[in-house]
XYZ file of C-alpha atoms in Angstrom:
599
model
C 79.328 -178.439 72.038
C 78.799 -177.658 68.183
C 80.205 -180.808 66.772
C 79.658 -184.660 67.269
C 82.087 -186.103 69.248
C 82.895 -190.178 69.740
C 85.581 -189.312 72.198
C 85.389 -190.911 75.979
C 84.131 -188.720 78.833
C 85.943 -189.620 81.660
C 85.270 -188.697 85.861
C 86.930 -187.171 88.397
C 89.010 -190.195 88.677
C 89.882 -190.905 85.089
C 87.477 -193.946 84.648
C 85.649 -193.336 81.524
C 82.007 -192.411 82.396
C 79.277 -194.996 80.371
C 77.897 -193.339 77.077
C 74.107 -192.174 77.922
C 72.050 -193.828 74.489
C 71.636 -191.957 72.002
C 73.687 -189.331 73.240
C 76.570 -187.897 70.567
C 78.492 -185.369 72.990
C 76.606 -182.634 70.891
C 74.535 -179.563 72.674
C 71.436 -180.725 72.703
C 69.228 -177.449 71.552
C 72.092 -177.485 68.476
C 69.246 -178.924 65.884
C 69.081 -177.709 62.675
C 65.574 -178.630 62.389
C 64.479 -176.771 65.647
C 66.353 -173.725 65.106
C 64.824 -172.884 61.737
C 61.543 -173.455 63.378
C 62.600 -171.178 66.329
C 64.104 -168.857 63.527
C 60.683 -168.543 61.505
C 58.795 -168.179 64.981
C 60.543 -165.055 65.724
C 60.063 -163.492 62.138
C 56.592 -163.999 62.389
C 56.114 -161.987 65.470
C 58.363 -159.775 67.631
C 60.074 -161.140 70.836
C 62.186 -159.936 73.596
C 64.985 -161.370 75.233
C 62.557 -163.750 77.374
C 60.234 -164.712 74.845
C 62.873 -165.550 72.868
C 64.072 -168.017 75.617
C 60.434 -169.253 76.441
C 59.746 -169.894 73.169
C 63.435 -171.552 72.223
C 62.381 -174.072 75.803
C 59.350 -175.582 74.506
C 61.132 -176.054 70.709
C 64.500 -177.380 72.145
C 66.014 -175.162 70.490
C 68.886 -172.631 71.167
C 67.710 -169.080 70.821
C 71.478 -167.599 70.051
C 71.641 -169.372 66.812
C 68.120 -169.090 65.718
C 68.673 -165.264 66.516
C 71.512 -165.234 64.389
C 69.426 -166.588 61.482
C 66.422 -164.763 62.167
C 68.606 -161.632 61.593
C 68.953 -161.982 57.860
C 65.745 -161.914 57.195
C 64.526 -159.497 59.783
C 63.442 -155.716 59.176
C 64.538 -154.550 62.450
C 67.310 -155.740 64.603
C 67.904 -154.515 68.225
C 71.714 -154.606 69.478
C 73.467 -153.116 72.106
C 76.006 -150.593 70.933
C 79.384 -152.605 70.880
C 77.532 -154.927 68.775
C 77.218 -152.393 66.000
C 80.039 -150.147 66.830
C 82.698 -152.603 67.224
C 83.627 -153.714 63.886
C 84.914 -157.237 64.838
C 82.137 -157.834 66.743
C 79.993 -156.443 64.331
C 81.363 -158.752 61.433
C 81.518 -161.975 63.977
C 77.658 -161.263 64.083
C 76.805 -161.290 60.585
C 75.158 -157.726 60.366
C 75.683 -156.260 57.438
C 75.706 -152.180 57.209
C 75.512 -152.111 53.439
C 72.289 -150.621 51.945
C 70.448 -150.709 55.730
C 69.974 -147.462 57.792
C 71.534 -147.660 61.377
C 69.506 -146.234 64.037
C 71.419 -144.898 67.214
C 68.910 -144.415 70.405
C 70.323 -142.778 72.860
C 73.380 -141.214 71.432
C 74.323 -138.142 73.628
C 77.257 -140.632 74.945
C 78.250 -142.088 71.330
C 81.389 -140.420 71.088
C 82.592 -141.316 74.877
C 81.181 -144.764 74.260
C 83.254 -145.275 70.711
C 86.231 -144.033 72.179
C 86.337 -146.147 75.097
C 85.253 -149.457 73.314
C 87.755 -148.872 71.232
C 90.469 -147.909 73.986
C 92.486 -150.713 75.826
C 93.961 -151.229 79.280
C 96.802 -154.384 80.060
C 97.844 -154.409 83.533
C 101.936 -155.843 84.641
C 99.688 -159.452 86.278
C 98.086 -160.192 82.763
C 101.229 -159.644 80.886
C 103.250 -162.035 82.677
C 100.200 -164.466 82.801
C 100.015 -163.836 78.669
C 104.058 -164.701 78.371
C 103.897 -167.838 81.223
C 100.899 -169.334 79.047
C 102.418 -168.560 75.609
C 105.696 -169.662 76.527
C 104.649 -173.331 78.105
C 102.534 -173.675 74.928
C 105.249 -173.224 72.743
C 107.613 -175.788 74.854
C 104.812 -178.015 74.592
C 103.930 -178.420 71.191
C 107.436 -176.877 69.716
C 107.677 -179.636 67.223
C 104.332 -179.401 65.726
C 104.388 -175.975 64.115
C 104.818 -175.000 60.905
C 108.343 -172.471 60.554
C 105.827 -169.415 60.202
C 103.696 -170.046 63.294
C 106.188 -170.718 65.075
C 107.852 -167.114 63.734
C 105.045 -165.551 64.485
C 104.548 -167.244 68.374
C 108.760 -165.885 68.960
C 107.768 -162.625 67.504
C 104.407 -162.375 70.429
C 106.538 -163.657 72.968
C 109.056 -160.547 72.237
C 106.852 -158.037 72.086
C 105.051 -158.964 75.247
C 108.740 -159.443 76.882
C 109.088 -156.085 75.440
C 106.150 -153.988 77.527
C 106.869 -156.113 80.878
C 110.676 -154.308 80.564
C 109.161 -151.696 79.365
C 106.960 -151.109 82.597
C 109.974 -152.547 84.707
C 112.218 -149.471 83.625
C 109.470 -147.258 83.809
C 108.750 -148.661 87.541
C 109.879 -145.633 90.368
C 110.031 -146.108 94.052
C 107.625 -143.814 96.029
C 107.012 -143.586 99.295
C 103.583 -144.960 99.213
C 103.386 -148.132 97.146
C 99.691 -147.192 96.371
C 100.725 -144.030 94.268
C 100.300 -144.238 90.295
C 102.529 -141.801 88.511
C 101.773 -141.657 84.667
C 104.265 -140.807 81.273
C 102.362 -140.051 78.096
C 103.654 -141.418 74.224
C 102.494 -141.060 71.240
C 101.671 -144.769 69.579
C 104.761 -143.942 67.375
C 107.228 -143.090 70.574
C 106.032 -146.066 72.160
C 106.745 -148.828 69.768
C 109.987 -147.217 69.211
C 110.265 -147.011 73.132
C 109.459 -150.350 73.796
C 111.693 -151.539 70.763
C 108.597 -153.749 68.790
C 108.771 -151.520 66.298
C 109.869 -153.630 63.628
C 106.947 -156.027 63.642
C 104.064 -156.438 61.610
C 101.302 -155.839 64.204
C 98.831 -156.314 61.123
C 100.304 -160.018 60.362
C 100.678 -161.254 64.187
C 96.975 -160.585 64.843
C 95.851 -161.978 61.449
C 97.824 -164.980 63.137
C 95.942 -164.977 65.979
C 92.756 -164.697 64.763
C 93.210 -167.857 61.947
C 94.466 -169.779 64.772
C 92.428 -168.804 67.391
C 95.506 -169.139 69.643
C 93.753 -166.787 72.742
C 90.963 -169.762 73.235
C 93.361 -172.809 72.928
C 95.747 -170.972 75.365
C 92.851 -170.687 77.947
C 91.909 -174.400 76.755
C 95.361 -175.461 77.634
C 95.997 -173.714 81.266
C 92.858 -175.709 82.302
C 93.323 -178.959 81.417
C 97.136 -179.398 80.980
C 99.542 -179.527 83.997
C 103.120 -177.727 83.851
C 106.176 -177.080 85.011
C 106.066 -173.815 84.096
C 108.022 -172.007 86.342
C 111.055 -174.487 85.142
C 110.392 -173.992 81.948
C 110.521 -169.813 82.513
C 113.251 -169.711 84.475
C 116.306 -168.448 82.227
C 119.441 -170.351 81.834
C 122.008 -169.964 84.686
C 125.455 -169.431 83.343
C 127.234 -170.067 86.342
C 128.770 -173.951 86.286
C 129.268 -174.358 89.840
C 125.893 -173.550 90.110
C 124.343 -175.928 87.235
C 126.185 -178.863 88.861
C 125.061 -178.094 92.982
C 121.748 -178.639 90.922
C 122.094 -181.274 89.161
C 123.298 -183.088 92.383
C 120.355 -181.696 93.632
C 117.569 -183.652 91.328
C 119.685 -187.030 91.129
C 119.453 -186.716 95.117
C 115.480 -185.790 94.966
C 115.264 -188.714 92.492
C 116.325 -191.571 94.919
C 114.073 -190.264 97.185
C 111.259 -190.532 94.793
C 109.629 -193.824 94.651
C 107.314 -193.525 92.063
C 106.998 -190.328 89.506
C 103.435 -189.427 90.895
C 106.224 -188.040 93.839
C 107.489 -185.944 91.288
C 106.243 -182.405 91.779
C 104.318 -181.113 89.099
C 102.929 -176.884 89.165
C 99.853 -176.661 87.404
C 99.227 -173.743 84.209
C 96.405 -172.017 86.001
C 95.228 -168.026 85.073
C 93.995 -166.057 87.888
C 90.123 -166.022 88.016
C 90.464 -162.528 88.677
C 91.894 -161.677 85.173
C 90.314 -163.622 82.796
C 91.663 -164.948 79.601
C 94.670 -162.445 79.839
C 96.157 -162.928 75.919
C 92.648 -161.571 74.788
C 93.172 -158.408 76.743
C 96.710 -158.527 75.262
C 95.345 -158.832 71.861
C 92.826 -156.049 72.190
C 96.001 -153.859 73.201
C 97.915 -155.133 70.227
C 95.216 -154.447 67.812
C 95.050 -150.642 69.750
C 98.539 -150.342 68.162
C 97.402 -150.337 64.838
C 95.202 -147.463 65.038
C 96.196 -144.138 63.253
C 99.141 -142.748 64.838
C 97.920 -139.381 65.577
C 94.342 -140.812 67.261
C 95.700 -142.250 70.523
C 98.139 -141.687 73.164
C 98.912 -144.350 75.315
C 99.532 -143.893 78.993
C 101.813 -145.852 81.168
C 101.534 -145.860 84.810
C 104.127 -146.881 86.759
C 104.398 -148.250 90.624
C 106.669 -149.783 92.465
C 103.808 -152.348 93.351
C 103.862 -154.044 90.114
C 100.132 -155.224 90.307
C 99.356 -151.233 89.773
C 101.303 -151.526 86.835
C 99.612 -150.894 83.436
C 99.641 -149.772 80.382
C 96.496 -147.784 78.453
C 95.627 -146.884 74.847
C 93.501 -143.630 74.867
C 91.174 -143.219 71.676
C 91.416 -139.399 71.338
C 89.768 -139.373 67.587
C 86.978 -141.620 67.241
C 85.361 -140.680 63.604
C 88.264 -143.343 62.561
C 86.320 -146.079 63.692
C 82.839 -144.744 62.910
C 83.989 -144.186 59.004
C 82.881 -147.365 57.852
C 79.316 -147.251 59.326
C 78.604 -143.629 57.681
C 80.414 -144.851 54.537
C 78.445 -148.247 53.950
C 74.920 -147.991 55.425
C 72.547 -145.545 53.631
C 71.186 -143.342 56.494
C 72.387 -142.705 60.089
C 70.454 -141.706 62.431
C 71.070 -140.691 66.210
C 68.326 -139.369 68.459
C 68.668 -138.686 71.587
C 66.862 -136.201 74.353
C 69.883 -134.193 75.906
C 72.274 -134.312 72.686
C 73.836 -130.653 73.359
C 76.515 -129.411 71.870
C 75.439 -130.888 68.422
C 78.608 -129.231 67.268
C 80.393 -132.216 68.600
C 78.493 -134.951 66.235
C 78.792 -132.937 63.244
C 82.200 -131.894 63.597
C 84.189 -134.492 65.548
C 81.850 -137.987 63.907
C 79.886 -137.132 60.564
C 82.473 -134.837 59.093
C 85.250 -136.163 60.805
C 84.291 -140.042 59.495
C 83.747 -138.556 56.049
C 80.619 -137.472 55.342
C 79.893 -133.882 54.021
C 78.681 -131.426 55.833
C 75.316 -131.258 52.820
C 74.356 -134.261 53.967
C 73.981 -133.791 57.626
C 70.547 -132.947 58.596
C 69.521 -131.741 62.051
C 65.901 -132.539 63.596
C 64.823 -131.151 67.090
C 61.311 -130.481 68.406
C 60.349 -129.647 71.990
C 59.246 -131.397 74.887
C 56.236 -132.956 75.482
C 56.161 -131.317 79.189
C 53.843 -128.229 78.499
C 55.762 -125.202 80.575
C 53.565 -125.140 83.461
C 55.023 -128.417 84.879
C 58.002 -128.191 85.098
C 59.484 -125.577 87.717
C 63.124 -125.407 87.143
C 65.481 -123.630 89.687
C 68.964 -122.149 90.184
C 69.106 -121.551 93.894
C 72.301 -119.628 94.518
C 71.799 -118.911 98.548
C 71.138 -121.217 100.394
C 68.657 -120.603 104.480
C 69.938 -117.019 105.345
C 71.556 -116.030 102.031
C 74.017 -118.358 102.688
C 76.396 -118.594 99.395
C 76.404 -121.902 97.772
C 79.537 -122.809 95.684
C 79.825 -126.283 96.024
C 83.670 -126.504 94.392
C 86.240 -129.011 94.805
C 87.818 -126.513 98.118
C 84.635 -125.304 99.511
C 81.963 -128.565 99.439
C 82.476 -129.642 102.545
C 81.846 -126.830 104.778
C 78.183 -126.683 102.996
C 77.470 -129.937 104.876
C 74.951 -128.054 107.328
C 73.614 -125.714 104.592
C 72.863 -128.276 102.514
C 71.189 -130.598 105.211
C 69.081 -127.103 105.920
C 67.790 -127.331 101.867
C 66.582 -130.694 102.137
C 64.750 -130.893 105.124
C 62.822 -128.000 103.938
C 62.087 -129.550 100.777
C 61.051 -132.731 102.738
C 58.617 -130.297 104.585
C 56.803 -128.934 101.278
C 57.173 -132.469 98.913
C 55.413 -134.926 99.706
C 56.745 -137.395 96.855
C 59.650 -138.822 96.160
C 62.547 -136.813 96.129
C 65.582 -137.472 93.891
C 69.456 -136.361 94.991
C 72.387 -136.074 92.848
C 75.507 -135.958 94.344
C 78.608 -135.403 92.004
C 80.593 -138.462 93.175
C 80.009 -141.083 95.620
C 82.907 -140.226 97.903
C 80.713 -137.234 98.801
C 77.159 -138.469 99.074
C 78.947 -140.945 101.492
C 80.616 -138.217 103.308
C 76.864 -136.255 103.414
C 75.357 -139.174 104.707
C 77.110 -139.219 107.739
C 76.261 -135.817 108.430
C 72.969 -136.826 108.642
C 73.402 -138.869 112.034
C 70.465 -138.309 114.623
C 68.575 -136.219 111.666
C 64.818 -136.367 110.920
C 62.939 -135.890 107.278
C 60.036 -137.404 108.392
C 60.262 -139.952 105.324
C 62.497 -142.692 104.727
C 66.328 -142.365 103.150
C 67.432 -144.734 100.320
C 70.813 -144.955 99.140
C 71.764 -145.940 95.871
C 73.857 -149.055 95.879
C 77.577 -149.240 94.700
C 76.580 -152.778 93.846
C 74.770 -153.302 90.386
C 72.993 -156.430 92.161
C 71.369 -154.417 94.342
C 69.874 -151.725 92.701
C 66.286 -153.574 91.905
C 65.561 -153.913 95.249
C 66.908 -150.276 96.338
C 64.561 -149.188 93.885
C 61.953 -151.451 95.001
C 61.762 -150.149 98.146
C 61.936 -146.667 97.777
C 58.691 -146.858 95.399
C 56.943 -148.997 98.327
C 58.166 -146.510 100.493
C 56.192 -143.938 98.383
C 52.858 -145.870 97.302
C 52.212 -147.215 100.336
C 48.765 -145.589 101.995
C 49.312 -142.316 103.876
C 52.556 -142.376 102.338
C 54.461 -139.001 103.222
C 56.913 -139.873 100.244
C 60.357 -141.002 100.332
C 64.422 -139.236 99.253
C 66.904 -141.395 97.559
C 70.363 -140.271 97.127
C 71.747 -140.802 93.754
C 75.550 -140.054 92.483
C 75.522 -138.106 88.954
C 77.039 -140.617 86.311
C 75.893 -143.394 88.434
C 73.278 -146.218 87.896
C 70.712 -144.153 88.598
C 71.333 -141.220 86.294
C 70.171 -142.497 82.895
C 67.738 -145.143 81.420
C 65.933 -144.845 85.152
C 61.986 -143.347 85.118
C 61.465 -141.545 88.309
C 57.878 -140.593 87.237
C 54.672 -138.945 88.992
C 55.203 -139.673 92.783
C 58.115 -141.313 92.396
C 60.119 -137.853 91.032
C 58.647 -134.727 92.420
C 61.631 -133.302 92.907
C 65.014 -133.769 91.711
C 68.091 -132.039 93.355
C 71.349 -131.932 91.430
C 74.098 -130.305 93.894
C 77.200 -129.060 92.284
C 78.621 -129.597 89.300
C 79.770 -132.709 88.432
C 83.423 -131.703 86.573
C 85.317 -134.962 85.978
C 88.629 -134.351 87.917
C 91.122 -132.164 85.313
C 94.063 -133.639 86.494
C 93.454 -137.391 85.110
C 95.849 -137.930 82.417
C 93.354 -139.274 79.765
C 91.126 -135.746 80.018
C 94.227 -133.887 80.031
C 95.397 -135.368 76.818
C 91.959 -135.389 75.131
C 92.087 -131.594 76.711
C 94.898 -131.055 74.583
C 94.684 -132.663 71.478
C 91.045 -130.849 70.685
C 92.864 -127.664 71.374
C 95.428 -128.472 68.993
C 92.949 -129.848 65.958
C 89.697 -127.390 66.220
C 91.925 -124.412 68.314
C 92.114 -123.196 71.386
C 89.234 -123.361 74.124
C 88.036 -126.334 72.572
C 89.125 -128.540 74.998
C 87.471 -126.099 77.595
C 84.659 -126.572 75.601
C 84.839 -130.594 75.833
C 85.229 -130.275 79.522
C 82.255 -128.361 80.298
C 80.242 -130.208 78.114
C 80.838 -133.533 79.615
C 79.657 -132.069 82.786
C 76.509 -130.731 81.354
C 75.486 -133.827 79.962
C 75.375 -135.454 83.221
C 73.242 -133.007 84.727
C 71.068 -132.826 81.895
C 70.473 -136.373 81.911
C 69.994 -136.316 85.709
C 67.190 -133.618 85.081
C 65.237 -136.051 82.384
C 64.461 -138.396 85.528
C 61.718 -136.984 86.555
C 59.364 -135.939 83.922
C 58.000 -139.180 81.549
C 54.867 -138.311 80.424
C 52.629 -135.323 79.316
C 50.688 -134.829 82.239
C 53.604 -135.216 84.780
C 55.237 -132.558 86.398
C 58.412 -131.398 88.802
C 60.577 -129.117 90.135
C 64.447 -129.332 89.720
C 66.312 -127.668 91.734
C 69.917 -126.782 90.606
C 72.074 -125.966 93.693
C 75.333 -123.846 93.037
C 75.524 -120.010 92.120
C 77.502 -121.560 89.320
C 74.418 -122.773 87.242
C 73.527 -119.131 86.928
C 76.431 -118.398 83.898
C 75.430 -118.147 80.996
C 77.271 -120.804 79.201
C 76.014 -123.072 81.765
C 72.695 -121.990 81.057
C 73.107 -122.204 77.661
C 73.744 -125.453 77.743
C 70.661 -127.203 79.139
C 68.048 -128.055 77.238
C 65.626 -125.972 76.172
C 62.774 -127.258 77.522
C 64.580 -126.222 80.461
C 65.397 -123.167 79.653
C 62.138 -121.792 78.992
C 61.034 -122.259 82.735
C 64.650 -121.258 84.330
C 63.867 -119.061 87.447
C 67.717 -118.222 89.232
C 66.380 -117.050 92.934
C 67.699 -117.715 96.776
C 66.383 -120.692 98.558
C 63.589 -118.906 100.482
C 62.215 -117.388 97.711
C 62.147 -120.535 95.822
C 60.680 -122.124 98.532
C 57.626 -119.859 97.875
C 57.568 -120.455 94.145
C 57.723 -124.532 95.077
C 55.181 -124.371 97.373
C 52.376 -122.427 94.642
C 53.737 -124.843 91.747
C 52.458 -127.784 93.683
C 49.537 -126.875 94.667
C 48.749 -125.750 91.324
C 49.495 -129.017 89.855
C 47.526 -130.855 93.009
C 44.523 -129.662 92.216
């Protein structure tokens, strides 16, 4: 699409299709001449995403590459955070981090988000696609290779040989083919483990890269058609064997009458996996990460399509060191950024930088204290104890469905429910059979597609005339949580019930658990823990109040909001107004806050 081309198109049936005039095979918004135009049309004033592509229409011009130019010249450039945080990606978009100051929006997540950009996952399915393609490449073009490509294609071919054995050995019958169990190595164990680690993993992706062997591979499964099981299948030593075969084929071959008869298997990679040598390479580059930063997991099934292998990021300053060392300011903001422990210690300091040079801004909210009416309710109708744990969540089915339709009765917005995981909003939901809130339920979707018109609705719900508001059910973590403006009617309330612990028993927590005990001492992982779940919350809480003359209440429902270090960490806008009472009482103190704000 880049380049000129005077080879034939040809059809469906291999009859090559008439040239159109003046047509070159080229992409036809690929103009020099249009692009600069484009390019100086966007300096000149600021566009979005769309008004990038309006404008690019009406110039015949393609907006990617005019973007691209634009970008040197520009004062500002927007990108999402892999495009800044991923150095290849960074580098294959020409932004430069020398001399500029990098501005980082949003950055209570940064240190999740850099560790699990920078984290890979290779299943047992893409694997064995990654040797099938490899292999029928190499058959196919064997004599055209220079002695070190070819070295280095034997050399990818072993070490991918070497992790399907590897997760063969490490395969255990269970008794329920569904169950995962999981071993933990260190990057060193593993190589050494899975015997690869005599190879430059530095040189073999340098390789790759120069040769951009991932996109011919995925070139050459579409359009070529193999043998390829024939070509896999290993050599048979057995003699009586080789000649019951080769009877076999001379039989098959008189049969034949032309050699279209001749069967033929094409090279095709499952849809459902992608291009799977790129995942492999993003793996292989994982392995050349500082030993002591990552752990990688391998789980283990006796169905082999649960299979996989995954590189954990436990340190991720490593990979933020060049963006504090070359640009000449950083800057993250963010609203619910608690504890900022964690970006001084574990990414400014950790990446380099000294501790002299790390400057820390807050101010407070632009919510004045009177409206916002933040609650811990700790008994629920009848002083009934809430503790929403892990054991005791779903005998407060009835209790809970008590809380909200006495909330329905005094809101008369919209009223916003977190639930700590979909599995038990789901499970709530169907407790709700035959029951009345005298305003419409919304659910939010599981599927991204659907979460405009979700959203849609519920705010119809609530605008229409003589509305009596709406309640949508929302799943902490979940699409709904964060970048989402439930404002004025649309948030009166927000409910966040439980707390939203990310299970301790997953292998990657229990590791990063671990390690932060070992490097900053013990608790810190403790530490970690509770403040992942604390973040959620807190961002769940920003819903609702987006502008200076909006209010809310948020109600906080589990006696376990009411310790202090949970306390402690919300934010402090929050904390100001923090009123721990039973449900009755705050019932009261709901009722006087909204009329007070009515008026």
């Amino acid at each position: 699409m880049q380049r000129k081309t005077k080879k034939d198109q040809v059809d469906a049936d291999g009859k090559v299709v008439k040239r159109v005039k003046g047509s070159s095979g080229q992409c036809p918004y690929n103009k020099q001449q249009n692009i600069e135009e484009l390019r100086d049309s966007a300096l000149t004033a600021i566009h979005d995403v769309e008004d990038l592509v309006k404008t690019a229409r009406k110039l015949n011009a393609c907006p990617y590459y005019a973007s691209r130019k634009a970008a040197e010249d520009a004062q500002v450039v927007l990108v999402p955070y892999n495009t800044l945080l991923h150095k290849n990606t960074r580098e294959s978009s020409g932004l430069k981090l020398k001399n500029n100051i990098v501005i980082i929006d949003e950055a209570h997540n940064l240190l999740e988000a850099l560790a699990q950009m920078h984290s890979s996952e290779i299943n047992y399915v893409q694997l064995q696609q990654s040797y099938k393609q490899l292999t029928a490449y190499k058959q196919r073009y064997s004599k055209r290779f220079a002695a070190q490509n070819l070295l280095c294609i034997n050399q990818i071919l072993f070490i991918t040989s070497s992790l399907i054995r590897l997760l063969d050995k490490s395969v255990q019958v269970t008794s329920n083919k569904s169950d995962l169990t999981s071993e933990v190595y260190t990057v060193q164990n593993f190589v050494l483990s899975a015997e690869i680690d005599n190879y430059n993993m530095f040189k073999l992706l340098k390789f790759c890269r120069t040769s951009k062997i991932a996109n011919k591979l995925h070139s050459f499964g579409k359009v070529h058609t193999l043998d390829v099981e024939a070509g896999l299948k290993k050599e048979d030593k057995n003699p009586r064997k080789k000649v019951k075969e080769f009877l076999q084929s001379i039989e098959n071959h008189n049969k034949a009458n032309t050699a279209e008869t001749q069967a033929v298997i094409p090279l095709k990679t499952e849809t459902s996996i992608g291009n799977p040598f790129l995942v492999f390479l993003s793996f292989l580059e994982a392995l050349t990460y500082t030993y002591e930063d990552g752990r990688i997991i391998v789980y283990r099934s006796d169905d082999k399509t649960q299979s996989k292998l995954h590189f954990l990021l436990l340190n991720p300053a490593g990979q933020f060191q060049e963006i504090v060392k070359d640009a000449r300011s950083v800057i993250v903001a963010g609203g619910t950024m608690k504890p900022i422990s964690e970006f001084k210690n574990r990414l400014f300091i950790g990446a380099g930088a000294s501790p002299h040079q790390i400057i820390e801004f807050s101010c407070d909210h632009i919510i004045p204290p009177e409206n916002i009416l933040p609650l811990v309710v700790t008994k629920g109708v009848q002083d009934k104890r809430l503790l929403f744990n892990f054991e005791n969540r779903l005998s407060m089915g009835t209790c809970l469905k008590q809380i909200l339709m006495e909330v329905s009765r005094i809101v008369k917005g919209g009223i916003v429910v977190f639930f700590p995981s979909y599995k038990y909003e789901s499970w709530f939901h169907q407790q709700l059979q035959d029951t009345q809130f005298g305003k419409p339920l919304f659910r939010e979707p599981q599927s991204s597609g659907s979460v405009d018109s979700v959203l849609s609705a519920y705010a119809s719900a609530i605008r229409k005339p003589n509305s009596t508001g709406a309640i949508l059910f929302s799943v902490v973590g979940g699409k709904l949580s964060e970048g989402l403006n439930f404002s004025d009617d649309l948030g009166r309330c927000v409910i966040v019930v439980s707390l939203p612990y990310a299970n301790i028993y997953s292998p990657e927590l229990k590791e990063k658990m671990a390690y932060l005990d070992k490097i900053e001492g013990t608790g810190a992982g403790q530490a970690f823990y509770e403040a992942i779940c604390m973040k959620s919350v807190n961002q769940c809480i920003g819903r609702a109040v987006r502008h200076k003359d909006d209010y809310a209440c948020v109600l906080l429902v589990d006696e376990r909001y009411d310790r202090t270090g949970t306390k402690n960490s919300l934010p402090q806008w929050i904390k100001r107004s923090l009123k721990t009472c039973t449900f009755d009482d705050g019932t009261k103190l709901m009722k006087n806050f909204l009329f007070s704000n009515e008026l």
